[in-house]
mmCIF file of C-alpha atoms in Angstrom:
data_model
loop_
_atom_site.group_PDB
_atom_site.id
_atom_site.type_symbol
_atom_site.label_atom_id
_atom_site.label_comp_id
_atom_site.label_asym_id
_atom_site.label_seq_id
_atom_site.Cartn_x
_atom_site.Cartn_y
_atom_site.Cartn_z
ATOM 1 C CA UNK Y 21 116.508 121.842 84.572
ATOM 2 C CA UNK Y 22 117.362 118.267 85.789
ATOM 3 C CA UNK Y 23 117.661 117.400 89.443
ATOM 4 C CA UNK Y 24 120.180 114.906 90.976
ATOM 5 C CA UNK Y 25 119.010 111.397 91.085
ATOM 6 C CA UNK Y 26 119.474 110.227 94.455
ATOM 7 C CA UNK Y 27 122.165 107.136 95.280
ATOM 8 C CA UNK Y 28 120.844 104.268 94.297
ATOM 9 C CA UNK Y 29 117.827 105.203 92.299
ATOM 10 C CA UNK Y 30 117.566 103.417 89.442
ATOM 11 C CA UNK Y 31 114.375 105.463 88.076
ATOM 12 C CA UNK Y 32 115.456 108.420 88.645
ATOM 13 C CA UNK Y 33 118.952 107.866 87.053
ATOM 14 C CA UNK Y 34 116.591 106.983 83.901
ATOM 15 C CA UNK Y 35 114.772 109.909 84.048
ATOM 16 C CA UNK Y 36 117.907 111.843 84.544
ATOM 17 C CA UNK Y 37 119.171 110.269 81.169
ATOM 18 C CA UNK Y 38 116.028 110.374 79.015
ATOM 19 C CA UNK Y 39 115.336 114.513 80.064
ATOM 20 C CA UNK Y 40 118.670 115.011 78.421
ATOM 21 C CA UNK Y 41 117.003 114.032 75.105
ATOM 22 C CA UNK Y 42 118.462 113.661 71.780
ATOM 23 C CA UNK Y 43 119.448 110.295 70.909
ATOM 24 C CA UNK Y 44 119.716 108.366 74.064
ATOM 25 C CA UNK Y 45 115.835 108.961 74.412
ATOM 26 C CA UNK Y 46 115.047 108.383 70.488
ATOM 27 C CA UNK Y 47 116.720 105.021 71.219
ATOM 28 C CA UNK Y 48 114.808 104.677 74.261
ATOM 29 C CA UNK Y 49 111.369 105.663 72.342
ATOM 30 C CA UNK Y 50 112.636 103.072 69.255
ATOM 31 C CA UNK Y 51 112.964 99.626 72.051
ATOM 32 C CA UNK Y 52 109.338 100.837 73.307
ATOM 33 C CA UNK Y 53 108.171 100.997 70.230
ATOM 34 C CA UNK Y 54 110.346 97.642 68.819
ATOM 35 C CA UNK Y 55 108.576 96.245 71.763
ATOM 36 C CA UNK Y 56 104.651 97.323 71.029
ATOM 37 C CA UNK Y 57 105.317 95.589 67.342
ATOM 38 C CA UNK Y 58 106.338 92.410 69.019
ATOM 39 C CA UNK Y 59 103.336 92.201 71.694
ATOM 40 C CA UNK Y 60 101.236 92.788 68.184
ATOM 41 C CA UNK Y 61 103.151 89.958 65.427
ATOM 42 C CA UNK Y 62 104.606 87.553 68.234
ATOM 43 C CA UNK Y 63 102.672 84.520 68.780
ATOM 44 C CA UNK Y 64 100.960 85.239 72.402
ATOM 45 C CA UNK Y 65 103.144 88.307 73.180
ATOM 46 C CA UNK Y 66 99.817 90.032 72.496
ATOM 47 C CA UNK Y 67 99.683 89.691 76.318
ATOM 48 C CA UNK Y 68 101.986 91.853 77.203
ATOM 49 C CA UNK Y 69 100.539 94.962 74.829
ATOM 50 C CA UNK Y 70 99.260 96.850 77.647
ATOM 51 C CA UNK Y 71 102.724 96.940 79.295
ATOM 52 C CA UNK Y 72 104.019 97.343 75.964
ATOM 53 C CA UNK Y 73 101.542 100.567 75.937
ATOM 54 C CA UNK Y 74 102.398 101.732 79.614
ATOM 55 C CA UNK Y 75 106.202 101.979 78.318
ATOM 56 C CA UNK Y 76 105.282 104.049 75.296
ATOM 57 C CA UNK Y 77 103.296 106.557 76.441
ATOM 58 C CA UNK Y 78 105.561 106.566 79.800
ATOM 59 C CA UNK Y 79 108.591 107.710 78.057
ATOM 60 C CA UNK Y 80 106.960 110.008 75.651
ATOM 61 C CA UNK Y 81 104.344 111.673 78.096
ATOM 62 C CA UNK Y 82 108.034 112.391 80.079
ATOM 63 C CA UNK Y 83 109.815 113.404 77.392
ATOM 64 C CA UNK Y 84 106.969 116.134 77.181
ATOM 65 C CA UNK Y 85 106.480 117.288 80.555
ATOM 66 C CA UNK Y 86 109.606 117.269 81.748
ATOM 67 C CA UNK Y 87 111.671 118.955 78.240
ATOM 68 C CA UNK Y 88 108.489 120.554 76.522
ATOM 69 C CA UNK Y 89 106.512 120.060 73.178
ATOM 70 C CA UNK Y 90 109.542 121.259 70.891
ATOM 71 C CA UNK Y 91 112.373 119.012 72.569
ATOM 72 C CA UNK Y 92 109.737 116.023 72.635
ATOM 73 C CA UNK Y 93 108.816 116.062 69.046
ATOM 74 C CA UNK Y 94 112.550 115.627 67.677
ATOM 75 C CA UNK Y 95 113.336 113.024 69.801
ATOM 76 C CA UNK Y 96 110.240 111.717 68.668
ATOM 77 C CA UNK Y 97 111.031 112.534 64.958
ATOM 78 C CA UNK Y 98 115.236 110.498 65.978
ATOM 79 C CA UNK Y 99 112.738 107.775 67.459
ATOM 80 C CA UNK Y 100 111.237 107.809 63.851
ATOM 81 C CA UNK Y 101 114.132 107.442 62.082
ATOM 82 C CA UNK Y 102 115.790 104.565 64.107
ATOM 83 C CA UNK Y 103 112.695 102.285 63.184
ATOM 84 C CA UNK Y 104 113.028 103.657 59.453
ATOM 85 C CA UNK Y 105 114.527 100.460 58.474
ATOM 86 C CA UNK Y 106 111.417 98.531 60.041
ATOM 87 C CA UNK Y 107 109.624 99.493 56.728
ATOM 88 C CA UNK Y 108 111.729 98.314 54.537
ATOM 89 C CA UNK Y 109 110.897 95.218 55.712
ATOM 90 C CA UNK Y 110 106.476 95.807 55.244
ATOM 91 C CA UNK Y 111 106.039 95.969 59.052
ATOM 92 C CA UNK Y 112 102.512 97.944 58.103
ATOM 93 C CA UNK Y 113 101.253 98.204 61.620
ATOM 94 C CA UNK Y 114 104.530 100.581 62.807
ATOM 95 C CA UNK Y 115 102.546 103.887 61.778
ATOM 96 C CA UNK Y 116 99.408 103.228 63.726
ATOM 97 C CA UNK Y 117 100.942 101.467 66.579
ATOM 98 C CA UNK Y 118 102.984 104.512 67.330
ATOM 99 C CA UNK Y 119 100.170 106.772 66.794
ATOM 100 C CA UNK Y 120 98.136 104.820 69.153
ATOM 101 C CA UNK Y 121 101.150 104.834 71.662
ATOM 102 C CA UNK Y 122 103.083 108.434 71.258
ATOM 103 C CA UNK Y 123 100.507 110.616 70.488
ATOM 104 C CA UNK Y 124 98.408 110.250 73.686
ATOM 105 C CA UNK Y 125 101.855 110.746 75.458
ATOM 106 C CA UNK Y 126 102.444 113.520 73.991
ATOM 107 C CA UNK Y 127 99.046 115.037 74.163
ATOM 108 C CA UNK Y 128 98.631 114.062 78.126
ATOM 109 C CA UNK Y 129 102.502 115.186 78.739
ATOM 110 C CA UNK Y 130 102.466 118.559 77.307
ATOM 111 C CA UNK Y 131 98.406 119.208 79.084
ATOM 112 C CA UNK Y 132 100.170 118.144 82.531
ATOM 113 C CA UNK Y 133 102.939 120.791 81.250
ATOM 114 C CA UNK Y 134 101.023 123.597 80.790
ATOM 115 C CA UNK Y 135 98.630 122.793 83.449
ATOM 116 C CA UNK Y 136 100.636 120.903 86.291
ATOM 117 C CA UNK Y 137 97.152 119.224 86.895
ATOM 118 C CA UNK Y 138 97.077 115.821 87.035
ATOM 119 C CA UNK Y 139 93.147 115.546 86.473
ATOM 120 C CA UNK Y 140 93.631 117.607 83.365
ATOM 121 C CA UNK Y 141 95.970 115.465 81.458
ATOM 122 C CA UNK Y 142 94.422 112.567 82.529
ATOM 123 C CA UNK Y 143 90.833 113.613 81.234
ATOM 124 C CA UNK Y 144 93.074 114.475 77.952
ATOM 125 C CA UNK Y 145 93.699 110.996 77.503
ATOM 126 C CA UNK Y 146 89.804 110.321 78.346
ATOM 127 C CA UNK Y 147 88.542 112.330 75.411
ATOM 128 C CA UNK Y 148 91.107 111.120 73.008
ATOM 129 C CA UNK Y 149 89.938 107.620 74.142
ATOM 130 C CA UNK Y 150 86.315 108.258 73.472
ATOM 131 C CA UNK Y 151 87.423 109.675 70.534
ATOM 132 C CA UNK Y 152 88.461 106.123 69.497
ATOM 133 C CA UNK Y 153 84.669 104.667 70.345
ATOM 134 C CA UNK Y 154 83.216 106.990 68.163
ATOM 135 C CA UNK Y 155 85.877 106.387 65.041
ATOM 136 C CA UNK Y 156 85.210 102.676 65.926
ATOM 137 C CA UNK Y 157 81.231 103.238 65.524
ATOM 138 C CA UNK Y 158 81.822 105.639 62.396
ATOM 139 C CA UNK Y 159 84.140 102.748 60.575
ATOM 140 C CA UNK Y 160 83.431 99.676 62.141
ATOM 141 C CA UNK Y 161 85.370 96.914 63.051
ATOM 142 C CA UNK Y 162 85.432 93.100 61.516
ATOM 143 C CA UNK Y 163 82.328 91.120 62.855
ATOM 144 C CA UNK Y 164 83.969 88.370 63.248
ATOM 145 C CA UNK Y 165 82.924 85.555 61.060
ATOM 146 C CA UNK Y 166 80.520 82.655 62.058
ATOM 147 C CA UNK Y 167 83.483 79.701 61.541
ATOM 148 C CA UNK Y 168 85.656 81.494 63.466
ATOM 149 C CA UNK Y 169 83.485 82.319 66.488
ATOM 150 C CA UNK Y 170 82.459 78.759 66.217
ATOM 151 C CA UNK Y 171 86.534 77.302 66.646
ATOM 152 C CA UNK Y 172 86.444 79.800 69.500
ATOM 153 C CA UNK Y 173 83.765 78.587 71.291
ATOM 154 C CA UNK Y 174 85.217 75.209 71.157
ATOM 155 C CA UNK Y 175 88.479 75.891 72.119
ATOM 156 C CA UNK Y 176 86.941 77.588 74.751
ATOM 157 C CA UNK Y 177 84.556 74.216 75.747
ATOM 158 C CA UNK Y 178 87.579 72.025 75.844
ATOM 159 C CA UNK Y 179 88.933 73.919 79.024
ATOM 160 C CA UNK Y 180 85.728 73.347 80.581
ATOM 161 C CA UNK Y 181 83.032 70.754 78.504
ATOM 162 C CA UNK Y 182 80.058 71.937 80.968
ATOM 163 C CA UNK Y 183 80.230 75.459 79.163
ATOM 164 C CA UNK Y 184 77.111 76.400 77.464
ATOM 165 C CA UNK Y 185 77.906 76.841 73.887
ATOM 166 C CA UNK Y 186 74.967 78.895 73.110
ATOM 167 C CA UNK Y 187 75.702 81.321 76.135
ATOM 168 C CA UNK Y 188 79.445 81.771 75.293
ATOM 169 C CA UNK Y 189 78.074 82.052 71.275
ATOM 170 C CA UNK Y 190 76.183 85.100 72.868
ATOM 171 C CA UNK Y 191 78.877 86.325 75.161
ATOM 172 C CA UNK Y 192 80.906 87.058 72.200
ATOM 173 C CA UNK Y 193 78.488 88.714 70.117
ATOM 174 C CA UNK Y 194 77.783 90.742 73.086
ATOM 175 C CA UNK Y 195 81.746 91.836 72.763
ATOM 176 C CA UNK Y 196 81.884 91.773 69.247
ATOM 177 C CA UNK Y 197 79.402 94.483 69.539
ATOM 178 C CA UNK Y 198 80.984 96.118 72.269
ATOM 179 C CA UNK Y 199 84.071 95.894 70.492
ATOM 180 C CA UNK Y 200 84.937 100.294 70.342
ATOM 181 C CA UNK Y 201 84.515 100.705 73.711
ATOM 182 C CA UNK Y 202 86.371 98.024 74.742
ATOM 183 C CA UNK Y 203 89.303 98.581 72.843
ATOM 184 C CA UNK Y 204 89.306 101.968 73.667
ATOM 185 C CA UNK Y 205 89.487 101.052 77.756
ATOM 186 C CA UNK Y 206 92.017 99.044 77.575
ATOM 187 C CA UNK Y 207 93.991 101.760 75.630
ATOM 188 C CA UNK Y 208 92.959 104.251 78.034
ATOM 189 C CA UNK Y 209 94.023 101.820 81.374
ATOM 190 C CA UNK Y 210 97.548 101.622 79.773
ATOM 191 C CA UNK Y 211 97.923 105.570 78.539
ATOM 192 C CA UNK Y 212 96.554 106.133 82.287
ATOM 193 C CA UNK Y 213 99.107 104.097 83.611
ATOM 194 C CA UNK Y 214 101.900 105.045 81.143
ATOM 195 C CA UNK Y 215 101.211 108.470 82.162
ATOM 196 C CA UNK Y 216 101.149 108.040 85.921
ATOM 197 C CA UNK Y 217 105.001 106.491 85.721
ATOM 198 C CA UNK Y 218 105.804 109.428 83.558
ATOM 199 C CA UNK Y 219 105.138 112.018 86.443
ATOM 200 C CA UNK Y 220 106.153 109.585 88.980
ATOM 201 C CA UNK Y 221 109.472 109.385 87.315
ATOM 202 C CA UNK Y 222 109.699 113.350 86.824
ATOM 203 C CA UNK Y 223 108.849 113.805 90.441
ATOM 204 C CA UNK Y 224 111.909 111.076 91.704
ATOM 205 C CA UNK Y 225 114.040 114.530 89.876
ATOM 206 C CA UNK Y 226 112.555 117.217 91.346
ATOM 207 C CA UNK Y 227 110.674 116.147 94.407
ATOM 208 C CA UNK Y 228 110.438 112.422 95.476
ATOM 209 C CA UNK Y 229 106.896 111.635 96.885
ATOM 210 C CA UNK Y 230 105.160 114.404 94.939
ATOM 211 C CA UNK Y 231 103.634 111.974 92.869
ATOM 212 C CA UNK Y 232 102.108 110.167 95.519
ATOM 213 C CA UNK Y 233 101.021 113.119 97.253
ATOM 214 C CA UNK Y 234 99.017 113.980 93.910
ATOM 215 C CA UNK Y 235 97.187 110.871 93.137
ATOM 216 C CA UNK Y 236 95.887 110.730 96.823
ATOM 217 C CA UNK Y 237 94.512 113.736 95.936
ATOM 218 C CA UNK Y 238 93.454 113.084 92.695
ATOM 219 C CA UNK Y 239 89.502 114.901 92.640
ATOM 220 C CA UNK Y 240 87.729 115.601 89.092
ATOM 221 C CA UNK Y 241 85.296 117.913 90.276
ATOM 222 C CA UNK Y 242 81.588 118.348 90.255
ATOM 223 C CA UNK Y 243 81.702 119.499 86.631
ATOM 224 C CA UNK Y 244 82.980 115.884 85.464
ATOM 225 C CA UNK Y 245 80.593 114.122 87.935
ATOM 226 C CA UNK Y 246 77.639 116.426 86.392
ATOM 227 C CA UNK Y 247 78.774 115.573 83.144
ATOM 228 C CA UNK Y 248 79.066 111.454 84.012
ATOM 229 C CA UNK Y 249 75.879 111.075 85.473
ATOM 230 C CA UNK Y 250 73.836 111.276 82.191
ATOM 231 C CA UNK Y 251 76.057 108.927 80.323
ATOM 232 C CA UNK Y 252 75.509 106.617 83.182
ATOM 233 C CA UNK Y 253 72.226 106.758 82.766
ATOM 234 C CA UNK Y 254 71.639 106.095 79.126
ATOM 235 C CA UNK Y 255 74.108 103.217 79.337
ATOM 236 C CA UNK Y 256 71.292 101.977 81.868
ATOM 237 C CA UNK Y 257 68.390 102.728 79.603
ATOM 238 C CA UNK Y 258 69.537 101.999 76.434
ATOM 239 C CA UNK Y 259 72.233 98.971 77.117
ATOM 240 C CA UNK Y 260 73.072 97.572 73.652
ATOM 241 C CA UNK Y 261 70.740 99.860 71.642
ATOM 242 C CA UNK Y 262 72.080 101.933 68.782
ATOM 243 C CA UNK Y 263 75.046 99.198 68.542
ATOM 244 C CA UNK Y 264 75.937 99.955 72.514
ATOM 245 C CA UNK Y 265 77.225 103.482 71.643
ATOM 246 C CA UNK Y 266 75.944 104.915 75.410
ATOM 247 C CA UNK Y 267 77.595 101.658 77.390
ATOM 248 C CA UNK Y 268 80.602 101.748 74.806
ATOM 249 C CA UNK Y 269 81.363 105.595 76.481
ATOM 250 C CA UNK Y 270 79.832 105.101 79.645
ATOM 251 C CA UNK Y 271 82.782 102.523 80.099
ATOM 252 C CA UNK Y 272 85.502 104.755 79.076
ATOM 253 C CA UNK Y 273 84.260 108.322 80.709
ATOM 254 C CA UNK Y 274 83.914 106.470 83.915
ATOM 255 C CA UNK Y 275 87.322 105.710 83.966
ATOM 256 C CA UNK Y 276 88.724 108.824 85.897
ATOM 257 C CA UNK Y 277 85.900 108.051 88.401
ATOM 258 C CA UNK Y 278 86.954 104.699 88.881
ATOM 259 C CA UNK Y 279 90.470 106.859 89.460
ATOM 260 C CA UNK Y 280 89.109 108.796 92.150
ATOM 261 C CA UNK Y 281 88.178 105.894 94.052
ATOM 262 C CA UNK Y 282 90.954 104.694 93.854
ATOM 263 C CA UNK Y 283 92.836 107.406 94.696
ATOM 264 C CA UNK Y 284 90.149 107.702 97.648
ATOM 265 C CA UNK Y 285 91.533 104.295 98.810
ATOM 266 C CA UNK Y 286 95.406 105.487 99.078
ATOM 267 C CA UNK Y 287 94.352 108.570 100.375
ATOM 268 C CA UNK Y 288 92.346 107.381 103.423
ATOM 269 C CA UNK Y 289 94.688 104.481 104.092
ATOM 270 C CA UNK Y 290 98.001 106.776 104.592
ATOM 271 C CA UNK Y 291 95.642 109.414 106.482
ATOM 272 C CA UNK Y 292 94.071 106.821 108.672
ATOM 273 C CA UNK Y 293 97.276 104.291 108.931
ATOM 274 C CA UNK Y 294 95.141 101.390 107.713
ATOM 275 C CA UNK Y 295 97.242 98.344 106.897
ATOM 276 C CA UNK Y 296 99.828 99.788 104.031
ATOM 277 C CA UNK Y 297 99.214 96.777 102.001
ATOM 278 C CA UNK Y 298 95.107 97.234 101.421
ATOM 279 C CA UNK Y 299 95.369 98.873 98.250
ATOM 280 C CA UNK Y 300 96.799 96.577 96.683
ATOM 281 C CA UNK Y 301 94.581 93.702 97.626
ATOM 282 C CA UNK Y 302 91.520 96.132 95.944
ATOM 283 C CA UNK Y 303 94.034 96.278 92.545
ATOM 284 C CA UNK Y 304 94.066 92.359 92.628
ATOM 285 C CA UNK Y 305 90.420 92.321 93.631
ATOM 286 C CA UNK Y 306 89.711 94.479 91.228
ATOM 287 C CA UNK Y 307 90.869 92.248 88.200
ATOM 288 C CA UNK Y 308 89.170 89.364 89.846
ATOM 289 C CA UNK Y 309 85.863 90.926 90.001
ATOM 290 C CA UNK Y 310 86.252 94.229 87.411
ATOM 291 C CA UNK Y 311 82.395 94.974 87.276
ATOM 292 C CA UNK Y 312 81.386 94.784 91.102
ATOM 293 C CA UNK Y 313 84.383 96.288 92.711
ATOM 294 C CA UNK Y 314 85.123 98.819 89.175
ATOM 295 C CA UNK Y 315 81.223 100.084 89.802
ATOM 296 C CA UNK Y 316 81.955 100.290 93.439
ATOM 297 C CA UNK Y 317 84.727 102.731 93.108
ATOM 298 C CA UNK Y 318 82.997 104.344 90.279
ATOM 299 C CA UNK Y 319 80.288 105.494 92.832
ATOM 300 C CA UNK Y 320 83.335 105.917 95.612
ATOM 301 C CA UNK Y 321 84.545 108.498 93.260
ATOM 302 C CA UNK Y 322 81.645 110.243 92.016
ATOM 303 C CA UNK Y 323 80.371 110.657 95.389
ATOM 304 C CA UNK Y 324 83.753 112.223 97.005
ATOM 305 C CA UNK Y 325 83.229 115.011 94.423
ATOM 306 C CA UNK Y 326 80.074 116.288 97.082
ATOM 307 C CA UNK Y 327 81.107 114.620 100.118
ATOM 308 C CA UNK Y 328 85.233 115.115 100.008
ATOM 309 C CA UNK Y 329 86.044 112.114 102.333
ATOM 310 C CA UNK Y 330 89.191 113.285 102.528
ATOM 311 C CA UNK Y 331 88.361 116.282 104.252
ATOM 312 C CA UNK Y 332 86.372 115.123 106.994
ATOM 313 C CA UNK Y 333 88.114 115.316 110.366
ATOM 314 C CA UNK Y 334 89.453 111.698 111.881
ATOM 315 C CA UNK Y 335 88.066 110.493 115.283
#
């Protein structure tokens, strides 16, 4: 049952309107989804598919926790309908785009359901992801031809002549060939995301600041940090061997780590009454510097699995 949005609340007057289901939320689902296929044909929109993503999975991973698996799938199957016409006109990509952006809502949604565990349904959406580097490594995806990594190079020279062109020939090949995994964490960034707002929102109904409360205490346990450790390490050994399979799902199960830190970071500032503001200077540090700060906070994470930071008294 719905709460009562408070006065004012924007969100939360959303969330009231979308748990109602039915049409008003297959429309909703349908300008997400209107919205993925633009980030993907547009010219340049293709910046904006991971907040294209976040909106997808944020109104379907809602739909599911907050109305159930039964009430989810028909708005879901209204959603369908509404973009119908869409293949009439050969958009091709509308089937996989809403594969890649309702099922993982779905799946994550109706996990937290059952569950009410945050960690759960977000290591839902970590499986399905490495589920994608492994279909990636099974079928493959275009190599990218020599002409065209060529033109890229050079566009890439004319923003800065002093680039190498060999090194940037390699850097790509290096991607190229890390290509699965890749993909697979940016989709898993943006379903992590999508379904944060998705409980956020169900918590402005029910209980404002829940949400909060949870991801500062967001832990994955010593079973996921057992489990980690070993894919860490072949990533290590092996690097690009056997096509970069290990480092391919080394990046995307570290993730929730990554998570933890970062949940570590909220945590300790409201506990310790650090300035309010600090972590958001790690999120824009972090997509300054993604591999030194990300393997910082990969460590923070793993670690507070053992030493519970969190717990320890304050002096």
């Amino acid at each position: 049952m719905t709460g009562a949005p408070a006065a004012g609340d924007r969100l939360a007057t959303l969330a009231a309107w979308l748990a109602g289901g039915g049409w008003p939320a297959a429309g909703v689902l349908a300008v997400a989804a209107v919205g993925l296929l633009a980030s993907l044909l547009l010219p340049g929109a293709v910046l904006l598919l991971p907040l294209a993503l976040v909106c997808n999975l944020a109104t379907a991973g809602f739909l599911a926790v907050e109305s159930g698996l039964a009430a989810t799938l028909r708005s879901l199957l209204m959603g369908a309908v509404l973009l119908a016409p869409l293949l009439l006109v050969g958009v091709g990509l509308l089937g996989p785009a809403l594969l890649f952006a309702w099922l993982p809502g779905l799946a994550a949604g109706a996990a937290l359901r059952a569950s009410r565990s945050l960690p759960l349904a977000l290591l839902t959406l970590t499986a399905l992801a490495a589920l994608v580097v492994v279909m990636v490594q099974r079928t493959g995806l275009p190599a990218g031809q020599p002409d065209v990594r060529a033109a890229l190079v050079e566009n890439l020279r004319r923003f800065n002549p002093q680039l190498p062109a060999a090194e940037l020939d390699a850097a790509l090949g290096v991607m190229l060939q890390l290509a699965g995994g890749l993909l697979a964490l940016v989709l898993l960034s943006a379903w992590s995301g999508g379904l944060c707002l998705a409980r956020s929102l169900q918590a402005r109904l029910h209980r404002p600041g829940a949400f909060a409360q949870e991801f500062r205490a967001l832990r994955f346990g010593r079973v996921y940090a057992v489990l980690l450790l070993p894919v860490l390490v072949a990533a290590f050994a092996w690097r690009l061997a056997a096509d970069g399979l290990a480092v391919e799902l080394a990046l995307v199960l570290a993730v929730p780590a990554l998570l933890q830190g970062l949940a570590l970071v909220h945590g300790e500032t409201a506990r310790r009454g650090w300035w309010p503001r600090l972590p958001w200077v790690v999120y824009a540090l972090l997509v300054v510097a993604t591999p030194q700060l990300g393997s910082a906070l990969v460590l923070l994470g793993l670690m507070d699995n053992w030493v519970d930071f969190r717990s320890r008294p304050l002096r």
